[in-house]
PDB file of C-alpha atoms in Angstrom:
ATOM      1  CA  MET A 211     -14.487 -25.290  16.837  1.00  0.00           C
ATOM      2  CA  LYS A 212     -11.050 -24.541  17.715  1.00  0.00           C
ATOM      3  CA  LYS A 213      -9.239 -22.057  15.966  1.00  0.00           C
ATOM      4  CA  ARG A 214      -7.031 -23.253  13.207  1.00  0.00           C
ATOM      5  CA  PHE A 215      -3.933 -20.572  12.139  1.00  0.00           C
ATOM      6  CA  GLY A 216      -2.525 -20.053   8.732  1.00  0.00           C
ATOM      7  CA  TYR A 217       0.778 -19.522   9.415  1.00  0.00           C
ATOM      8  CA  ILE A 218       2.377 -18.024  13.039  1.00  0.00           C
ATOM      9  CA  ILE A 219       5.204 -15.771  12.561  1.00  0.00           C
ATOM     10  CA  GLN A 220       8.306 -17.179  14.484  1.00  0.00           C
ATOM     11  CA  GLU A 221       8.643 -14.698  17.386  1.00  0.00           C
ATOM     12  CA  GLY A 222       7.336 -13.563  20.619  1.00  0.00           C
ATOM     13  CA  ALA A 223       5.765 -16.827  22.358  1.00  0.00           C
ATOM     14  CA  ILE A 224       7.027 -19.475  20.125  1.00  0.00           C
ATOM     15  CA  LYS A 225      10.590 -18.211  21.799  1.00  0.00           C
ATOM     16  CA  GLY A 226       9.786 -17.618  25.485  1.00  0.00           C
ATOM     17  CA  GLU A 227       9.897 -13.888  24.422  1.00  0.00           C
ATOM     18  CA  SER A 228       5.847 -13.198  25.825  1.00  0.00           C
ATOM     19  CA  PRO A 229       2.726 -14.993  25.382  1.00  0.00           C
ATOM     20  CA  TYR A 230       1.501 -13.629  21.984  1.00  0.00           C
ATOM     21  CA  VAL A 231       2.136 -14.596  18.707  1.00  0.00           C
ATOM     22  CA  ILE A 232       1.620 -13.032  15.257  1.00  0.00           C
ATOM     23  CA  ALA A 233      -0.496 -15.118  12.715  1.00  0.00           C
ATOM     24  CA  THR A 234      -2.747 -15.210  10.042  1.00  0.00           C
ATOM     25  CA  GLU A 235      -6.114 -17.178  10.113  1.00  0.00           C
ATOM     26  CA  GLU A 236      -5.966 -17.441   6.331  1.00  0.00           C
ATOM     27  CA  GLU A 237      -4.458 -20.024   4.340  1.00  0.00           C
ATOM     28  CA  VAL A 238      -0.934 -19.416   3.522  1.00  0.00           C
ATOM     29  CA  LYS A 239       0.289 -21.698   0.516  1.00  0.00           C
ATOM     30  CA  ASP A 240       3.606 -20.018  -0.492  1.00  0.00           C
ATOM     31  CA  SER A 241       5.837 -17.092   0.509  1.00  0.00           C
ATOM     32  CA  ARG A 242       4.052 -15.218  -1.517  1.00  0.00           C
ATOM     33  CA  ASP A 243       0.678 -15.476   0.065  1.00  0.00           C
ATOM     34  CA  LEU A 244       2.514 -13.699   3.309  1.00  0.00           C
ATOM     35  CA  LEU A 245       1.943 -10.113   1.786  1.00  0.00           C
ATOM     36  CA  LYS A 246      -1.610 -10.856   0.828  1.00  0.00           C
ATOM     37  CA  VAL A 247      -3.511 -12.302   4.376  1.00  0.00           C
ATOM     38  CA  LYS A 248      -4.567  -9.881   7.136  1.00  0.00           C
ATOM     39  CA  TRP A 249      -2.460 -10.389  10.566  1.00  0.00           C
ATOM     40  CA  ALA A 250      -3.452 -10.090  14.272  1.00  0.00           C
ATOM     41  CA  ILE A 251      -1.352 -10.694  17.674  1.00  0.00           C
ATOM     42  CA  TYR A 252      -3.171 -13.675  19.443  1.00  0.00           C
ATOM     43  CA  VAL A 253      -2.683 -14.899  22.939  1.00  0.00           C
ATOM     44  CA  TYR A 254      -0.604 -18.082  21.951  1.00  0.00           C
ATOM     45  CA  GLU A 255      -1.984 -21.000  24.465  1.00  0.00           C
ATOM     46  CA  THR A 256      -5.587 -19.699  24.247  1.00  0.00           C
ATOM     47  CA  LYS A 257      -5.691 -18.556  20.918  1.00  0.00           C
ATOM     48  CA  GLU A 258      -7.645 -15.194  21.674  1.00  0.00           C
ATOM     49  CA  ARG A 259      -7.325 -12.901  19.375  1.00  0.00           C
ATOM     50  CA  VAL A 260      -6.081  -9.655  21.235  1.00  0.00           C
ATOM     51  CA  SER A 261      -5.564  -7.354  18.408  1.00  0.00           C
ATOM     52  CA  ASP A 262      -7.803  -5.602  14.889  1.00  0.00           C
ATOM     53  CA  TYR A 263      -6.677  -7.585  11.712  1.00  0.00           C
ATOM     54  CA  PHE A 264      -3.676  -5.094  10.167  1.00  0.00           C
ATOM     55  CA  ASP A 265      -1.582  -5.572   6.743  1.00  0.00           C
ATOM     56  CA  TRP A 266       1.238  -6.533   8.836  1.00  0.00           C
ATOM     57  CA  ILE A 267       2.620  -6.579  12.901  1.00  0.00           C
ATOM     58  CA  ASN A 268       5.789  -5.904  13.444  1.00  0.00           C
ATOM     59  CA  PRO A 269       7.332  -8.648  16.148  1.00  0.00           C
ATOM     60  CA  GLN A 270       9.143  -6.122  18.235  1.00  0.00           C
ATOM     61  CA  GLY A 271       7.694  -4.466  20.931  1.00  0.00           C
ATOM     62  CA  LEU A 272       4.746  -6.507  22.304  1.00  0.00           C
ATOM     63  CA  VAL A 273       5.272 -10.007  21.012  1.00  0.00           C
ATOM     64  CA  LYS A 274       9.158  -9.693  21.432  1.00  0.00           C
ATOM     65  CA  GLY A 275       8.496  -8.807  25.726  1.00  0.00           C
ATOM     66  CA  GLN A 276      10.250  -5.220  24.981  1.00  0.00           C
ATOM     67  CA  SER A 277       7.433  -3.158  25.517  1.00  0.00           C
ATOM     68  CA  PRO A 278       3.499  -2.490  25.421  1.00  0.00           C
ATOM     69  CA  TYR A 279       3.786  -1.079  21.845  1.00  0.00           C
ATOM     70  CA  PHE A 280       3.077  -2.644  18.756  1.00  0.00           C
ATOM     71  CA  ARG A 281       4.156  -1.742  14.816  1.00  0.00           C
ATOM     72  CA  VAL A 282       1.220  -1.809  12.225  1.00  0.00           C
ATOM     73  CA  SER A 283       1.143  -1.815   8.764  1.00  0.00           C
ATOM     74  CA  LYS A 284      -2.558  -0.491   6.812  1.00  0.00           C
ATOM     75  CA  ASP A 285      -3.377   0.792   3.382  1.00  0.00           C
ATOM     76  CA  LYS A 286       0.635   1.784   2.878  1.00  0.00           C
ATOM     77  CA  LYS A 287       0.786   3.454   6.430  1.00  0.00           C
ATOM     78  CA  GLU A 288       2.050   2.760   9.928  1.00  0.00           C
ATOM     79  CA  ALA A 289       0.669   3.380  13.330  1.00  0.00           C
ATOM     80  CA  LEU A 290       1.754   2.160  16.875  1.00  0.00           C
ATOM     81  CA  PHE A 291      -0.386   0.235  18.706  1.00  0.00           C
ATOM     82  CA  SER A 292      -0.779  -0.966  22.706  1.00  0.00           C
ATOM     83  CA  LEU A 293      -3.617  -3.699  23.377  1.00  0.00           C
ATOM     84  CA  ASP A 294      -6.028  -0.817  24.340  1.00  0.00           C
ATOM     85  CA  GLY A 295      -5.856   0.832  21.146  1.00  0.00           C
ATOM     86  CA  GLN A 296      -3.836   3.542  18.569  1.00  0.00           C
ATOM     87  CA  VAL A 297      -0.782   5.163  20.704  1.00  0.00           C
ATOM     88  CA  SER A 298       0.305   7.262  18.022  1.00  0.00           C
ATOM     89  CA  SER A 299      -1.059   8.950  14.491  1.00  0.00           C
ATOM     90  CA  TRP A 300      -0.650   7.258  11.231  1.00  0.00           C
ATOM     91  CA  PHE A 301       2.465   7.730   9.264  1.00  0.00           C
ATOM     92  CA  ARG A 302       4.496   6.691   6.132  1.00  0.00           C
ATOM     93  CA  LYS A 303       7.418   5.130   8.397  1.00  0.00           C
ATOM     94  CA  ILE A 304       7.885   5.062  11.745  1.00  0.00           C
ATOM     95  CA  ARG A 305      11.606   3.793  12.408  1.00  0.00           C
ATOM     96  CA  ASP A 306      11.575   0.202  14.930  1.00  0.00           C
ATOM     97  CA  ARG A 307      13.813   1.538  17.931  1.00  0.00           C
ATOM     98  CA  GLY A 308      12.963   3.634  21.280  1.00  0.00           C
ATOM     99  CA  ALA A 309       9.284   3.366  22.211  1.00  0.00           C
ATOM    100  CA  LEU A 310       8.352   0.309  20.346  1.00  0.00           C
ATOM    101  CA  THR A 311      11.452  -1.294  21.988  1.00  0.00           C
ATOM    102  CA  GLY A 312      11.098   0.026  25.184  1.00  0.00           C
ATOM    103  CA  GLU A 313      14.695   2.147  25.574  1.00  0.00           C
ATOM    104  CA  SER A 314      12.301   5.441  25.699  1.00  0.00           C
ATOM    105  CA  ASP A 315       9.190   7.372  25.730  1.00  0.00           C
ATOM    106  CA  TYR A 316       9.944   8.809  21.875  1.00  0.00           C
ATOM    107  CA  PHE A 317      10.492   7.474  18.224  1.00  0.00           C
ATOM    108  CA  TRP A 318      11.131   8.447  14.920  1.00  0.00           C
ATOM    109  CA  ALA A 319       8.398   8.590  12.183  1.00  0.00           C
ATOM    110  CA  LYS A 320       8.228  10.232   9.039  1.00  0.00           C
ATOM    111  CA  GLU A 321       5.495  12.427   8.101  1.00  0.00           C
ATOM    112  CA  LYS A 322       5.784  12.969   4.666  1.00  0.00           C
ATOM    113  CA  ALA A 323       9.666  13.678   3.323  1.00  0.00           C
ATOM    114  CA  HIS A 324      11.361  13.378   6.497  1.00  0.00           C
ATOM    115  CA  TYR A 325      11.776  12.010  10.289  1.00  0.00           C
ATOM    116  CA  SER A 326      10.522  13.946  13.276  1.00  0.00           C
ATOM    117  CA  LEU A 327      10.346  12.760  16.790  1.00  0.00           C
ATOM    118  CA  TYR A 328       7.233  12.278  18.520  1.00  0.00           C
ATOM    119  CA  HIS A 329       6.500  11.659  21.921  1.00  0.00           C
ATOM    120  CA  ILE A 330       4.944   7.797  22.461  1.00  0.00           C
ATOM    121  CA  LYS A 331       2.319   8.735  25.460  1.00  0.00           C
ATOM    122  CA  THR A 332       1.760  12.669  24.362  1.00  0.00           C
ATOM    123  CA  GLY A 333       1.753  12.876  20.591  1.00  0.00           C
ATOM    124  CA  GLU A 334       4.042  15.482  20.543  1.00  0.00           C
ATOM    125  CA  LYS A 335       6.803  16.463  17.970  1.00  0.00           C
ATOM    126  CA  ILE A 336       9.866  17.105  19.823  1.00  0.00           C
ATOM    127  CA  THR A 337      12.086  17.834  16.567  1.00  0.00           C
ATOM    128  CA  PRO A 338      11.675  19.847  13.202  1.00  0.00           C
ATOM    129  CA  ASP A 339      11.777  17.879  10.203  1.00  0.00           C
ATOM    130  CA  PHE A 340      15.143  15.975   9.730  1.00  0.00           C
ATOM    131  CA  LYS A 341      16.709  14.621   6.478  1.00  0.00           C
ATOM    132  CA  SER A 342      17.771  11.683   8.664  1.00  0.00           C
ATOM    133  CA  SER A 343      16.844   9.725  12.006  1.00  0.00           C
ATOM    134  CA  VAL A 344      19.740   8.340  14.189  1.00  0.00           C
ATOM    135  CA  ILE A 345      19.445   5.698  16.449  1.00  0.00           C
ATOM    136  CA  ALA A 346      21.022   7.831  19.355  1.00  0.00           C
ATOM    137  CA  GLY A 347      20.949   9.211  22.148  1.00  0.00           C
ATOM    138  CA  ALA A 348      17.753   9.813  23.825  1.00  0.00           C
ATOM    139  CA  VAL A 349      16.199   7.302  21.293  1.00  0.00           C
ATOM    140  CA  ILE A 350      17.113   4.541  23.055  1.00  0.00           C
ATOM    141  CA  GLY A 351      17.794   6.097  26.533  1.00  0.00           C
ATOM    142  CA  LYS A 352      21.158   7.096  25.858  1.00  0.00           C
ATOM    143  CA  SER A 353      20.716  10.971  26.966  1.00  0.00           C
ATOM    144  CA  PRO A 354      17.716  11.972  28.820  1.00  0.00           C
ATOM    145  CA  ASN A 355      17.933  15.948  26.049  1.00  0.00           C
ATOM    146  CA  LEU A 356      19.672  15.240  23.381  1.00  0.00           C
ATOM    147  CA  VAL A 357      19.255  13.120  19.787  1.00  0.00           C
ATOM    148  CA  VAL A 358      21.656  13.738  17.222  1.00  0.00           C
ATOM    149  CA  GLY A 359      20.118  15.550  13.667  1.00  0.00           C
ATOM    150  CA  SER A 360      20.368  16.483  10.169  1.00  0.00           C
ATOM    151  CA  PHE A 361      19.182  18.979   7.517  1.00  0.00           C
ATOM    152  CA  GLY A 362      20.829  16.998   4.113  1.00  0.00           C
ATOM    153  CA  ASP A 363      24.357  16.674   2.577  1.00  0.00           C
ATOM    154  CA  GLU A 364      25.513  14.165   5.109  1.00  0.00           C
ATOM    155  CA  ILE A 365      26.230  17.178   7.336  1.00  0.00           C
ATOM    156  CA  PHE A 366      24.581  15.767  11.028  1.00  0.00           C
ATOM    157  CA  PHE A 367      24.632  17.807  14.204  1.00  0.00           C
ATOM    158  CA  ILE A 368      23.374  17.185  18.289  1.00  0.00           C
ATOM    159  CA  TYR A 369      20.336  18.698  19.160  1.00  0.00           C
ATOM    160  CA  ASP A 370      18.527  19.589  22.505  1.00  0.00           C
ATOM    161  CA  ILE A 371      14.814  17.792  22.617  1.00  0.00           C
ATOM    162  CA  GLU A 372      14.424  20.192  25.361  1.00  0.00           C
ATOM    163  CA  ALA A 373      15.645  23.419  24.791  1.00  0.00           C
ATOM    164  CA  LYS A 374      14.801  22.787  21.317  1.00  0.00           C
ATOM    165  CA  LYS A 375      17.596  24.176  19.506  1.00  0.00           C
ATOM    166  CA  ILE A 376      20.887  22.696  17.936  1.00  0.00           C
ATOM    167  CA  VAL A 377      23.257  22.678  20.640  1.00  0.00           C
ATOM    168  CA  SER A 378      26.880  21.413  18.713  1.00  0.00           C
ATOM    169  CA  LYS A 379      28.451  22.416  16.000  1.00  0.00           C
ATOM    170  CA  GLU A 380      27.822  20.934  12.556  1.00  0.00           C
ATOM    171  CA  PHE A 381      29.751  17.830  11.654  1.00  0.00           C
ATOM    172  CA  ASP A 382      30.370  15.053   8.977  1.00  0.00           C
ATOM    173  CA  GLU A 383      29.404  11.316   8.003  1.00  0.00           C
ATOM    174  CA  ASP A 384      32.830  10.162  10.019  1.00  0.00           C
ATOM    175  CA  LYS A 385      32.178  12.003  13.048  1.00  0.00           C
ATOM    176  CA  LEU A 386      29.180  10.581  13.705  1.00  0.00           C
ATOM    177  CA  ILE A 387      30.107   7.533  12.950  1.00  0.00           C
ATOM    178  CA  GLU A 388      32.765   7.747  15.710  1.00  0.00           C
ATOM    179  CA  ILE A 389      30.252   9.167  17.870  1.00  0.00           C
ATOM    180  CA  LEU A 390      27.980   6.013  17.592  1.00  0.00           C
ATOM    181  CA  LYS A 391      30.823   4.154  18.138  1.00  0.00           C
ATOM    182  CA  HIS A 392      31.277   5.126  21.942  1.00  0.00           C
ATOM    183  CA  GLY A 393      27.427   6.437  21.957  1.00  0.00           C
ATOM    184  CA  ASP A 394      27.647   9.069  24.563  1.00  0.00           C
ATOM    185  CA  LEU A 395      26.254  12.555  23.056  1.00  0.00           C
ATOM    186  CA  GLU A 396      27.088  14.382  25.698  1.00  0.00           C
ATOM    187  CA  LYS A 397      30.749  13.258  25.360  1.00  0.00           C
ATOM    188  CA  ALA A 398      30.482  14.444  21.739  1.00  0.00           C
ATOM    189  CA  LEU A 399      28.806  17.623  22.252  1.00  0.00           C
ATOM    190  CA  ASN A 400      32.190  18.450  24.533  1.00  0.00           C
ATOM    191  CA  GLU A 401      34.268  16.999  22.101  1.00  0.00           C
ATOM    192  CA  LEU A 402      32.430  19.524  19.580  1.00  0.00           C
ATOM    193  CA  LYS A 403      33.146  22.448  21.366  1.00  0.00           C
TER     194      LYS A 403
END
């Protein structure tokens, strides 16, 4: 008997990005049902299921052809997986750039109330808990060792993940926006001295 899908997310193989799609075999009558069904990754041509079932699977990463990883949700927690299995711990929230999109080996994740940077291959927690998770620097492959951190109150700083310390003076959100426009944290570090 040939497998039928109840619904296919219009990403991945549908757009020529990879051989995979995210689909459910359950019946979907209207958009409210999308949050009630279980999702898996399938090889589009053969309809072979290649992942477990989850509450949700984000198309970024594997399905969009960006990396070997994909982010899943289950019981209101998120984790990163590859086709070989789970590669990160379960978190309250995982940001959608970095290792997931193939830009680096790092990803921001929130365990409780704050974000920390983690290494996808070792699982190591790289930074202390930060109030913000800025998509810049090492997270997106724009620096080998610098990221932007914040302990709150819209005050930011540049953090060196190798030295494991803050390496800039503090700056405000206006300066952060200026830095993000050019994206060069080494240049920003020199400007802040």
